[in-house]
mmCIF file with all atom_site columns, C-alpha atoms in Angstrom:
data_model
loop_
_atom_site.group_PDB
_atom_site.id
_atom_site.type_symbol
_atom_site.label_atom_id
_atom_site.label_alt_id
_atom_site.label_comp_id
_atom_site.label_asym_id
_atom_site.label_entity_id
_atom_site.label_seq_id
_atom_site.pdbx_PDB_ins_code
_atom_site.Cartn_x
_atom_site.Cartn_y
_atom_site.Cartn_z
_atom_site.occupancy
_atom_site.B_iso_or_equiv
_atom_site.pdbx_formal_charge
_atom_site.auth_seq_id
_atom_site.auth_comp_id
_atom_site.auth_asym_id
_atom_site.auth_atom_id
_atom_site.pdbx_PDB_model_num
ATOM 1  C CA . MET K 1 1  ? 17.826 -14.719 -22.217 1.00 0.00 ? 1  MET K CA 1
ATOM 2  C CA . GLU K 1 2  ? 20.882 -16.702 -21.176 1.00 0.00 ? 2  GLU K CA 1
ATOM 3  C CA . LEU K 1 3  ? 21.704 -17.154 -17.523 1.00 0.00 ? 3  LEU K CA 1
ATOM 4  C CA . SER K 1 4  ? 25.023 -18.242 -16.157 1.00 0.00 ? 4  SER K CA 1
ATOM 5  C CA . ILE K 1 5  ? 26.347 -18.905 -12.700 1.00 0.00 ? 5  ILE K CA 1
ATOM 6  C CA . PRO K 1 6  ? 30.094 -18.707 -12.165 1.00 0.00 ? 6  PRO K CA 1
ATOM 7  C CA . VAL K 1 7  ? 31.516 -21.736 -10.405 1.00 0.00 ? 7  VAL K CA 1
ATOM 8  C CA . LYS K 1 8  ? 34.937 -21.360 -8.871  1.00 0.00 ? 8  LYS K CA 1
ATOM 9  C CA . MET K 1 9  ? 36.927 -24.557 -8.396  1.00 0.00 ? 9  MET K CA 1
ATOM 10 C CA . GLY K 1 10 ? 40.314 -25.291 -6.913  1.00 0.00 ? 10 GLY K CA 1
ATOM 11 C CA . VAL K 1 11 ? 42.502 -28.335 -7.514  1.00 0.00 ? 11 VAL K CA 1
ATOM 12 C CA . LEU K 1 12 ? 44.870 -29.704 -4.882  1.00 0.00 ? 12 LEU K CA 1
ATOM 13 C CA . PRO K 1 13 ? 47.154 -32.431 -6.258  1.00 0.00 ? 13 PRO K CA 1
ATOM 14 C CA . LEU K 1 14 ? 48.791 -34.418 -3.465  1.00 0.00 ? 14 LEU K CA 1
ATOM 15 C CA . VAL K 1 15 ? 52.053 -36.323 -3.889  1.00 0.00 ? 15 VAL K CA 1
ATOM 16 C CA . GLY K 1 16 ? 53.878 -38.630 -1.517  1.00 0.00 ? 16 GLY K CA 1
ATOM 17 C CA . ASP K 1 17 ? 53.039 -40.215 1.782   1.00 0.00 ? 17 ASP K CA 1
ATOM 18 C CA . ILE K 1 18 ? 50.231 -38.670 3.779   1.00 0.00 ? 18 ILE K CA 1
ATOM 19 C CA . ASP K 1 19 ? 49.843 -39.319 7.473   1.00 0.00 ? 19 ASP K CA 1
ATOM 20 C CA . THR K 1 20 ? 47.126 -38.018 9.761   1.00 0.00 ? 20 THR K CA 1
ATOM 21 C CA . ARG K 1 21 ? 49.097 -34.920 10.796  1.00 0.00 ? 21 ARG K CA 1
ATOM 22 C CA . ARG K 1 22 ? 49.948 -33.955 7.206   1.00 0.00 ? 22 ARG K CA 1
ATOM 23 C CA . SER K 1 23 ? 46.382 -34.512 5.996   1.00 0.00 ? 23 SER K CA 1
ATOM 24 C CA . HIS K 1 24 ? 45.032 -32.290 8.778   1.00 0.00 ? 24 HIS K CA 1
ATOM 25 C CA . GLU K 1 25 ? 47.513 -29.498 7.945   1.00 0.00 ? 25 GLU K CA 1
ATOM 26 C CA . LEU K 1 26 ? 46.745 -29.760 4.221   1.00 0.00 ? 26 LEU K CA 1
ATOM 27 C CA . MET K 1 27 ? 43.005 -29.608 4.770   1.00 0.00 ? 27 MET K CA 1
ATOM 28 C CA . GLU K 1 28 ? 43.215 -26.642 7.136   1.00 0.00 ? 28 GLU K CA 1
ATOM 29 C CA . LYS K 1 29 ? 45.311 -24.690 4.611   1.00 0.00 ? 29 LYS K CA 1
ATOM 30 C CA . ALA K 1 30 ? 43.114 -25.763 1.697   1.00 0.00 ? 30 ALA K CA 1
ATOM 31 C CA . LEU K 1 31 ? 39.918 -24.719 3.462   1.00 0.00 ? 31 LEU K CA 1
ATOM 32 C CA . THR K 1 32 ? 41.391 -21.370 4.498   1.00 0.00 ? 32 THR K CA 1
ATOM 33 C CA . SER K 1 33 ? 42.487 -20.707 0.919   1.00 0.00 ? 33 SER K CA 1
ATOM 34 C CA . ALA K 1 34 ? 39.100 -21.831 -0.427  1.00 0.00 ? 34 ALA K CA 1
ATOM 35 C CA . VAL K 1 35 ? 37.318 -19.313 1.767   1.00 0.00 ? 35 VAL K CA 1
ATOM 36 C CA . ASP K 1 36 ? 39.788 -16.543 0.852   1.00 0.00 ? 36 ASP K CA 1
ATOM 37 C CA . LEU K 1 37 ? 39.389 -17.305 -2.879  1.00 0.00 ? 37 LEU K CA 1
ATOM 38 C CA . ARG K 1 38 ? 35.616 -17.847 -2.588  1.00 0.00 ? 38 ARG K CA 1
ATOM 39 C CA . LEU K 1 39 ? 35.807 -21.286 -4.182  1.00 0.00 ? 39 LEU K CA 1
ATOM 40 C CA . ASN K 1 40 ? 32.674 -23.373 -4.607  1.00 0.00 ? 40 ASN K CA 1
ATOM 41 C CA . TYR K 1 41 ? 34.505 -26.713 -4.834  1.00 0.00 ? 41 TYR K CA 1
ATOM 42 C CA . ILE K 1 42 ? 37.881 -28.219 -4.022  1.00 0.00 ? 42 ILE K CA 1
ATOM 43 C CA . PHE K 1 43 ? 39.052 -31.203 -6.054  1.00 0.00 ? 43 PHE K CA 1
ATOM 44 C CA . ILE K 1 44 ? 41.692 -33.186 -4.171  1.00 0.00 ? 44 ILE K CA 1
ATOM 45 C CA . ASP K 1 45 ? 43.687 -35.411 -6.511  1.00 0.00 ? 45 ASP K CA 1
ATOM 46 C CA . LEU K 1 46 ? 45.148 -38.384 -4.646  1.00 0.00 ? 46 LEU K CA 1
ATOM 47 C CA . SER K 1 47 ? 46.813 -39.953 -7.714  1.00 0.00 ? 47 SER K CA 1
ATOM 48 C CA . GLY K 1 48 ? 50.281 -39.265 -6.359  1.00 0.00 ? 48 GLY K CA 1
ATOM 49 C CA . VAL K 1 49 ? 49.566 -40.837 -2.977  1.00 0.00 ? 49 VAL K CA 1
ATOM 50 C CA . PRO K 1 50 ? 50.627 -44.495 -3.028  1.00 0.00 ? 50 PRO K CA 1
ATOM 51 C CA . ILE K 1 51 ? 48.786 -45.610 0.124   1.00 0.00 ? 51 ILE K CA 1
ATOM 52 C CA . ILE K 1 52 ? 45.946 -43.986 2.045   1.00 0.00 ? 52 ILE K CA 1
ATOM 53 C CA . ASP K 1 53 ? 45.482 -45.451 5.495   1.00 0.00 ? 53 ASP K CA 1
ATOM 54 C CA . THR K 1 54 ? 42.154 -45.688 7.270   1.00 0.00 ? 54 THR K CA 1
ATOM 55 C CA . MET K 1 55 ? 42.731 -42.709 9.581   1.00 0.00 ? 55 MET K CA 1
ATOM 56 C CA . VAL K 1 56 ? 43.612 -40.400 6.669   1.00 0.00 ? 56 VAL K CA 1
ATOM 57 C CA . ALA K 1 57 ? 40.636 -41.626 4.627   1.00 0.00 ? 57 ALA K CA 1
ATOM 58 C CA . ASN K 1 58 ? 38.318 -41.025 7.582   1.00 0.00 ? 58 ASN K CA 1
ATOM 59 C CA . GLY K 1 59 ? 39.751 -37.539 8.033   1.00 0.00 ? 59 GLY K CA 1
ATOM 60 C CA . PHE K 1 60 ? 39.116 -36.629 4.399   1.00 0.00 ? 60 PHE K CA 1
ATOM 61 C CA . SER K 1 61 ? 35.637 -38.096 4.677   1.00 0.00 ? 61 SER K CA 1
ATOM 62 C CA . ASN K 1 62 ? 34.873 -35.970 7.748   1.00 0.00 ? 62 ASN K CA 1
ATOM 63 C CA . TYR K 1 63 ? 35.932 -32.814 5.902   1.00 0.00 ? 63 TYR K CA 1
ATOM 64 C CA . GLN K 1 64 ? 33.707 -33.822 2.988   1.00 0.00 ? 64 GLN K CA 1
ATOM 65 C CA . ARG K 1 65 ? 30.694 -34.150 5.272   1.00 0.00 ? 65 ARG K CA 1
ATOM 66 C CA . HIS K 1 66 ? 31.199 -31.150 7.515   1.00 0.00 ? 66 HIS K CA 1
ATOM 67 C CA . ALA K 1 67 ? 33.394 -28.482 6.027   1.00 0.00 ? 67 ALA K CA 1
ATOM 68 C CA . TYR K 1 68 ? 33.142 -27.841 2.335   1.00 0.00 ? 68 TYR K CA 1
ATOM 69 C CA . ARG K 1 69 ? 32.284 -29.149 -1.093  1.00 0.00 ? 69 ARG K CA 1
ATOM 70 C CA . ILE K 1 70 ? 35.250 -31.447 -1.496  1.00 0.00 ? 70 ILE K CA 1
ATOM 71 C CA . ILE K 1 71 ? 35.591 -33.972 -4.306  1.00 0.00 ? 71 ILE K CA 1
ATOM 72 C CA . LEU K 1 72 ? 38.243 -36.656 -3.860  1.00 0.00 ? 72 LEU K CA 1
ATOM 73 C CA . THR K 1 73 ? 39.752 -38.240 -6.969  1.00 0.00 ? 73 THR K CA 1
ATOM 74 C CA . LYS K 1 74 ? 42.382 -40.880 -7.543  1.00 0.00 ? 74 LYS K CA 1
ATOM 75 C CA . TRP K 1 75 ? 43.030 -41.358 -11.232 1.00 0.00 ? 75 TRP K CA 1
ATOM 76 C CA . ARG K 1 76 ? 45.140 -44.282 -12.296 1.00 0.00 ? 76 ARG K CA 1
ATOM 77 C CA . LYS K 1 77 ? 46.409 -45.098 -15.732 1.00 0.00 ? 77 LYS K CA 1
ATOM 78 C CA . LEU K 1 78 ? 44.877 -48.325 -17.033 1.00 0.00 ? 78 LEU K CA 1
#
């Protein structure tokens, strides 16, 4: 007998500069959508963000710990 568990994932690619206000707005909208869509995970792709300051990084980290299953990625071409 084969068992399977559906896993629903969302991907949020970010592009451009991100300040604390924008990161907060993005995360609030992403989390609301994740609940509405019943997602298990949100992958946030930071490849298009040139610089991530300490306040923004801390904000993302807080969401990771307290709100949802969030995976942050930042792929760069080698």
